[in-house]
Coordinates of C-alpha atoms in Angstrom, one line a residue:
X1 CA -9.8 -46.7 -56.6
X2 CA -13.8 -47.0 -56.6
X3 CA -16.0 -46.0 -54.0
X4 CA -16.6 -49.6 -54.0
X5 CA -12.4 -50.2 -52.9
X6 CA -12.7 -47.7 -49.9
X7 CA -15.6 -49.2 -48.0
X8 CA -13.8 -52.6 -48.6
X9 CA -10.9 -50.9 -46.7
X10 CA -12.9 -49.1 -44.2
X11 CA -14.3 -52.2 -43.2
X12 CA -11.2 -53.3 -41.7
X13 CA -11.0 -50.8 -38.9
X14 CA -12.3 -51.4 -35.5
X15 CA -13.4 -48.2 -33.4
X16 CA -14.4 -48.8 -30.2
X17 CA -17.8 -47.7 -28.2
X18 CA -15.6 -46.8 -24.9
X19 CA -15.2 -43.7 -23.6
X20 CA -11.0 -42.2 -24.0
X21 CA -11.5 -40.8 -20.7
X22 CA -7.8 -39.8 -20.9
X23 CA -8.3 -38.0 -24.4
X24 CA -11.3 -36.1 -22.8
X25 CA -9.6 -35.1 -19.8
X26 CA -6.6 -33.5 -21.7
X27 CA -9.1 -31.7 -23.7
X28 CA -10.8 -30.6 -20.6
X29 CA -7.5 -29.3 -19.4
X30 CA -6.6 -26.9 -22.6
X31 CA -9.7 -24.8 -20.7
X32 CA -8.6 -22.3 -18.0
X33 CA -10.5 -22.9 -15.4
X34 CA -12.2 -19.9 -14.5
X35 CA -12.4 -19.5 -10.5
X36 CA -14.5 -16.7 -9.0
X37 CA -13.0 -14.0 -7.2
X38 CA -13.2 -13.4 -3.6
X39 CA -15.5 -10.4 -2.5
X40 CA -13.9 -7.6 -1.4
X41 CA -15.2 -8.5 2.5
X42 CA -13.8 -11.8 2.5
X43 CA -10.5 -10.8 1.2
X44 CA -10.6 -8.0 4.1
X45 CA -11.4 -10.5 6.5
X46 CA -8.3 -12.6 5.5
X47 CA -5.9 -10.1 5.4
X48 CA -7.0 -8.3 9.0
X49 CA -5.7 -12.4 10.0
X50 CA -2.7 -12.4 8.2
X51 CA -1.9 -9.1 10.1
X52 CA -2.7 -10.6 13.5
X53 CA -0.4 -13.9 13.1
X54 CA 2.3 -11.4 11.5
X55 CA 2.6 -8.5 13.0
X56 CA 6.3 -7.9 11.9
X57 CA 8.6 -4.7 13.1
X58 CA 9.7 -2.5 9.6
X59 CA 11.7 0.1 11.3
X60 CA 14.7 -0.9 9.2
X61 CA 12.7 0.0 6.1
X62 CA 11.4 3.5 7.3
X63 CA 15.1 4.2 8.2
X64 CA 16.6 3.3 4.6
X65 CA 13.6 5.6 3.1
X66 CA 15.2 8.0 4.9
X67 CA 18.5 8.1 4.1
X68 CA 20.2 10.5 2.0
X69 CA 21.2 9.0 -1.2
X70 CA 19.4 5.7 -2.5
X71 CA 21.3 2.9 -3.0
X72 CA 22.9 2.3 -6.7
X73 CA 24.5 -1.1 -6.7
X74 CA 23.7 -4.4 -4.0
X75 CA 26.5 -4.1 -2.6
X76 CA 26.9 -0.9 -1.1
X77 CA 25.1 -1.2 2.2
X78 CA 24.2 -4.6 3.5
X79 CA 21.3 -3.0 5.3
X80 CA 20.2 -1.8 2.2
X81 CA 20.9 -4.9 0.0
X82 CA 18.8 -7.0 2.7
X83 CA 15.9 -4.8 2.8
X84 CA 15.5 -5.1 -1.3
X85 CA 16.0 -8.7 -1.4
X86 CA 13.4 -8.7 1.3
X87 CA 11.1 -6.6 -0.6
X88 CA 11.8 -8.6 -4.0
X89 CA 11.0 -11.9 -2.6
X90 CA 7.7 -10.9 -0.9
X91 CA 6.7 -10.0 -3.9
X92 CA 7.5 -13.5 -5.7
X93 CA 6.1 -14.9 -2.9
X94 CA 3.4 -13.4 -0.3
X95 CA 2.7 -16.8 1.5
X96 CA 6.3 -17.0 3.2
X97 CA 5.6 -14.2 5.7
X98 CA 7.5 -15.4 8.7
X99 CA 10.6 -15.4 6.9
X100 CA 9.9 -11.7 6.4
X101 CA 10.2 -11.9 10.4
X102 CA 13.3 -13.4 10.0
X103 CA 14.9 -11.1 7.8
X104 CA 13.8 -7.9 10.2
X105 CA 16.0 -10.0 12.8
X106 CA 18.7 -9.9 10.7
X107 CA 18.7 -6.3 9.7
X108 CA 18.9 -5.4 13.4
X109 CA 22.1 -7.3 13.9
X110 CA 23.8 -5.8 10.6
X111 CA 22.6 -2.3 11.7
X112 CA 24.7 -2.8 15.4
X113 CA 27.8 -4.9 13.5
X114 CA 27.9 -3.5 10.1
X115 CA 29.0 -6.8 9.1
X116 CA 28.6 -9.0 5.9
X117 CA 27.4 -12.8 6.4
X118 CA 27.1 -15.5 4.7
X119 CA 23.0 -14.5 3.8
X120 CA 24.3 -11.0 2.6
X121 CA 27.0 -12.9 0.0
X122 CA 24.4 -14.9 -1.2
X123 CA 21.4 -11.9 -1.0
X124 CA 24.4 -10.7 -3.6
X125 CA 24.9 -13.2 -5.8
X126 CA 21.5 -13.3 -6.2
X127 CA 20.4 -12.4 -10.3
X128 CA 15.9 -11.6 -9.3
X129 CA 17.1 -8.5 -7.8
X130 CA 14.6 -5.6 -9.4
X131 CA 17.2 -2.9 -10.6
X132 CA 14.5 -0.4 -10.9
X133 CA 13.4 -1.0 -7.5
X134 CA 17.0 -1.6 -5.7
X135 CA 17.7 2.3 -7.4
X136 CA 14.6 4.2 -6.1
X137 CA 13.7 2.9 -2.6
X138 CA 10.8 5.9 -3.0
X139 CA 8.6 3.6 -5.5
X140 CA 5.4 2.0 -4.9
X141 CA 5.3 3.1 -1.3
X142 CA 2.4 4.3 -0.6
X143 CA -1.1 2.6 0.4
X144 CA -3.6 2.9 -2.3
X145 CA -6.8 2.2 -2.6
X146 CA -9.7 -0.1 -4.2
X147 CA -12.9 1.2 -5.8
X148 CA -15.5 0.4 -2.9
X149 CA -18.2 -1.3 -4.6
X150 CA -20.4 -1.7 -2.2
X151 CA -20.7 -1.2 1.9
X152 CA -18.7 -3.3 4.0
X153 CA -20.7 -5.4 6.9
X154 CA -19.3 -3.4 9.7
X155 CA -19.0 0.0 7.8
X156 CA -20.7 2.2 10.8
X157 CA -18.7 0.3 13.2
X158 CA -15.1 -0.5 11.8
X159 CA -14.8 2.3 9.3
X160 CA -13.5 5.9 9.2
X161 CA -13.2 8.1 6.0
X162 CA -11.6 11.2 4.9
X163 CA -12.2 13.6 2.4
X164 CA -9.9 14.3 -0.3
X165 CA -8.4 17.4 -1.7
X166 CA -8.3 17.1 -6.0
X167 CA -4.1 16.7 -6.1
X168 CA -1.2 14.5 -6.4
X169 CA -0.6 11.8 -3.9
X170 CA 2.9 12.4 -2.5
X171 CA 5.1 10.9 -0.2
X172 CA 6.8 13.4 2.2
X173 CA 10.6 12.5 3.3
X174 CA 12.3 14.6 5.7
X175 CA 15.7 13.9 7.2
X176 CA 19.2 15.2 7.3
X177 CA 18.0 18.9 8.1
X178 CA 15.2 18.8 4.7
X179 CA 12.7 17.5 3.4
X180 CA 11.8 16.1 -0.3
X181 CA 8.2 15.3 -1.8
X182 CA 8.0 12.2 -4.0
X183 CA 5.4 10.7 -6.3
X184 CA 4.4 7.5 -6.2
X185 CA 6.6 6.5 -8.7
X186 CA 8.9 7.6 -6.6
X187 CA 10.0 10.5 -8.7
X188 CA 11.3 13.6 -6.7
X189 CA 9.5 16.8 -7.7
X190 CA 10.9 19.2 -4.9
X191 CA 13.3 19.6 -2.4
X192 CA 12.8 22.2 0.6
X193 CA 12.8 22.9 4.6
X194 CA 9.9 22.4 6.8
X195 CA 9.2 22.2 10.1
X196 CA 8.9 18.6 10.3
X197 CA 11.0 17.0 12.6
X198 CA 13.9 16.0 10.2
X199 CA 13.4 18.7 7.6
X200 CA 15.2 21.7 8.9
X201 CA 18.8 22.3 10.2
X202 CA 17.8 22.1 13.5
X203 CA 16.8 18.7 13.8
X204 CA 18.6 16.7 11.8
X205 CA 19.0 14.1 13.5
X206 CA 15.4 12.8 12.8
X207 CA 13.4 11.7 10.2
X208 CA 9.8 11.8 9.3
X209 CA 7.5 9.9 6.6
X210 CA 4.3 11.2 6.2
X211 CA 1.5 10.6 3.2
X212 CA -0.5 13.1 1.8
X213 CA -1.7 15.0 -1.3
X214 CA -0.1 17.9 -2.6
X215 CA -2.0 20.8 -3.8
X216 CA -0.3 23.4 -6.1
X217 CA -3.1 26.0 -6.3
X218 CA -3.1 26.1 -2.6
X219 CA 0.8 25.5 -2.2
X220 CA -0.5 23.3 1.0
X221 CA 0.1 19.6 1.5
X222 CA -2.7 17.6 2.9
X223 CA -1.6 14.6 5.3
X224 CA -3.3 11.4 5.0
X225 CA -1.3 9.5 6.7
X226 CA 1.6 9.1 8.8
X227 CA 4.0 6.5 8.2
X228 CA 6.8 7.7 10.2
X229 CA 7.3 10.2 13.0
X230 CA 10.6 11.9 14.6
X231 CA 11.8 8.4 13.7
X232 CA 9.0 6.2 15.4
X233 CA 7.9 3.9 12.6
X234 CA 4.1 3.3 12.9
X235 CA 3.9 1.2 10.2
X236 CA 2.3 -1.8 12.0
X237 CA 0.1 0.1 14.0
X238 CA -3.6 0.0 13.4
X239 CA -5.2 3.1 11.3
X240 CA -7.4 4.4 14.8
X241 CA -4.0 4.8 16.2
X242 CA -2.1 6.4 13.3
X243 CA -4.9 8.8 12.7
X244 CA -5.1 10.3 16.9
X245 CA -1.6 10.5 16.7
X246 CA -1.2 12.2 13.9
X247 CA -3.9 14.3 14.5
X248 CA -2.3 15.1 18.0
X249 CA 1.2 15.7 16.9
X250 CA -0.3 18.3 14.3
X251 CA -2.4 20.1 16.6
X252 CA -0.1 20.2 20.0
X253 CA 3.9 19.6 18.6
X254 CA 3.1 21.3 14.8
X255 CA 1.5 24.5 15.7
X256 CA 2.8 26.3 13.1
X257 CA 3.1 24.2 10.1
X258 CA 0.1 25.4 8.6
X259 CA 1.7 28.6 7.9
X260 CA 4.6 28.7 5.3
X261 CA 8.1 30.9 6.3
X262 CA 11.4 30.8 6.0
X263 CA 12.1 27.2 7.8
X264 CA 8.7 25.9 6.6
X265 CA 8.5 26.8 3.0
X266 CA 5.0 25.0 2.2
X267 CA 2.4 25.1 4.6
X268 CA 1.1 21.5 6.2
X269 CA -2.6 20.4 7.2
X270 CA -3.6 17.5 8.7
X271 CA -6.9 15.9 6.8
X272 CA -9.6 15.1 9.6
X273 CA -11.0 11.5 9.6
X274 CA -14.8 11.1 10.4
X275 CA -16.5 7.9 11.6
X276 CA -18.7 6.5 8.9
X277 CA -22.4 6.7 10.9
X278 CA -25.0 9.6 9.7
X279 CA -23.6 12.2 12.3
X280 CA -19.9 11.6 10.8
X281 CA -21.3 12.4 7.0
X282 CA -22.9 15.5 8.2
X283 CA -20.3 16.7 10.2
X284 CA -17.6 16.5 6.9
X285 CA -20.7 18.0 4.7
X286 CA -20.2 16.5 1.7
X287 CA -24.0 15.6 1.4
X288 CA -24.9 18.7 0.7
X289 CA -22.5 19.5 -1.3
X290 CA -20.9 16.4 -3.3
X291 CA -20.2 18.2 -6.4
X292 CA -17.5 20.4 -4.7
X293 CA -14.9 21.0 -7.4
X294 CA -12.1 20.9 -4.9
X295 CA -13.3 17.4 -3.7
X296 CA -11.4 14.4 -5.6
X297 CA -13.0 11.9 -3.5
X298 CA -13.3 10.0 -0.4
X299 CA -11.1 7.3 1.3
X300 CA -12.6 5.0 3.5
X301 CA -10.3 3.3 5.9
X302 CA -10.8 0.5 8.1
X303 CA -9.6 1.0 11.5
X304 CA -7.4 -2.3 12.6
X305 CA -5.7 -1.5 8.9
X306 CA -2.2 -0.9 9.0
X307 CA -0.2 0.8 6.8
X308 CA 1.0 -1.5 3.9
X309 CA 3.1 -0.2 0.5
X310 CA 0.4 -1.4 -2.4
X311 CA -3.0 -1.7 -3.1
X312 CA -5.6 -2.6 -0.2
X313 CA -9.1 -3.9 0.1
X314 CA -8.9 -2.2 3.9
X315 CA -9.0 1.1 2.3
X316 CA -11.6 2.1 -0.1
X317 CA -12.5 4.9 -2.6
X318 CA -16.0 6.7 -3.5
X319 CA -15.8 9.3 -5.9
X320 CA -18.4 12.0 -4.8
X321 CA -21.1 11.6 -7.4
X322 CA -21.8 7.9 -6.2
X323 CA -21.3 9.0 -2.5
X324 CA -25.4 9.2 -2.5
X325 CA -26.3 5.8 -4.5
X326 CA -23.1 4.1 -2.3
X327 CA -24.4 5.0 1.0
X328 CA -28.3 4.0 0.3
X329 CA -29.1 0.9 2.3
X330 CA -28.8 -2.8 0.1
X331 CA -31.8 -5.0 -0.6
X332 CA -30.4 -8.2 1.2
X333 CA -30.4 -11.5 -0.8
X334 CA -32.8 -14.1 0.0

């Protein structure tokens, strides 16, 4: 076939001058659409609403965390097998809150009847359950942190920081007359009596859930945080609260925690929070000296944040280097 042959051929096809507006928006569509993300104050500002409209009791989950053994198979305990469930399906899905609610309701009625219903058969049946999770109840606990990249709008107003000891963030269980240290992973690393309420043989009957750092040189653990206290779960309370109380119980009901013995084997020390103005910088003096080798970092906390397993953007972190360059005022955008 000539040259000649193929034009004659050629000739016979008719291509269009329209647009295949269908062809071009399937190509379109093989592009991922690349949405920006929400600034840090924005996603703050949503969250501080989502807590407002769903301000949920999670004393049920504080008291599992508590318990002795973790659970090893979903059908052990229905109060446990309802509580991972719970915790799986947030995690699929973070928009259906109010069920979350809902589930709460049910624990309490398990907890008085100790009864299986027809939610618990199917919460059993179910195949998402997370094994890893549904055997270490310890895992993921603990509220952590975002890089704070850059000052939030109300930051002298609605923000409180503390400074933070270089050591291993550790969740402190005690119940059943001791108390055991866990990392976030949830693995347990020691097992021992305090003076907590919970941790020793005289007060068993309570239970206490605290967040903090462990230090090993100092064989102290710094408290962040409380979670839980002789069994009041303040979990859904806002950070200014959290923070007085714990500050309170440490100082009046804790007098001597700080110093280790035979019923308190490792000493305790409540880290002091400091508003986030000029007076509150200079007051932790960490301006003068940033480059403190026992210094990690600082938290900044905002104060209607409550106290949520997971990452945040209500809590942020400042390594000490940048505390200087973090803190300087922002040129503001015209």
């Amino acid at each position: 076939m000539n040259f000649d042959d193929i034009c004659d051929n050629l000739s016979s096809f008719n291509v269009s001058n329209d647009e295949n507006v269908g062809i071009k928006e399937y190509r379109i569509g093989m592009y991922k659409v690349k949405t920006p993300k929400q600034d840090q104050d924005t996603r703050r500002a949503l969250l501080l609403e989502r807590q407002k409209s769903y301000k949920v009791k999670t004393l049920a989950s504080m008291r599992m965390k508590a318990m002795d053994s973790p659970p090893q198979s979903p059908g052990i305990n229905p109060i446990e097998t309802l509580w991972f469930y719970m915790k799986n399906q947030l995690k699929k899905d973070g928009k259906h809150i109010e069920i979350y609610a809902q589930w709460v309701d049910e624990v309490t009625r398990i907890c008085a009847r100790q009864e299986k219903t027809a939610l618990l058969r199917q919460i059993e049946a179910d195949t998402s359950f997370d094994d890893d999770e549904r055997v270490n109840p310890y895992k993921n606990q603990l509220m952590l942190s975002e890089w704070l990249k850059q000052k939030p709008v109300d930051f002298e107003d609605r923000w409180v920081f503390k400074c933070v000891p270089v050591g291993q963030r550790t969740l402190v269980v005690a119940q059943k007359g001791r108390t055991c240290s866990y990392t976030k992973s949830g693995y347990r690393t020691d097992i021992f009596p305090s003076l907590l309420p919970g941790g020793n043989s005289s007060s068993k009957g309570a239970y206490t859930v605290l967040d903090g750092i462990w230090v090993d040189e100092a064989s102290t653990f710094y408290i962040l945080d409380i979670i839980c206290f002789n069994s009041h779960a303040v979990v859904d309370s806002e950070t200014e609260f959290r923070f007085f109380w714990g500050d309170s119980k440490f100082r009046e009901d804790l007098t001597e925690i700080d110093v280790p013995g035979q019923r308190n084997m490792y000493a305790f020390k409540w880290l002091p929070n400091y508003p986030c103005t000029p007076e509150g910088f200079n007051s932790a003096g960490i301006l003068d000296t940033p480059s403190s080798p026992s210094l990690d970092g600082i938290l900044f906390y905002h104060k209607e944040c409550h106290y949520s397993p997971g990452v945040t953007p209500l809590v942020g972190w400042v390594k000490p280097d940048k505390l200087q360059v973090f803190l300087r005022p922002q040129a503001t955008k015209r």
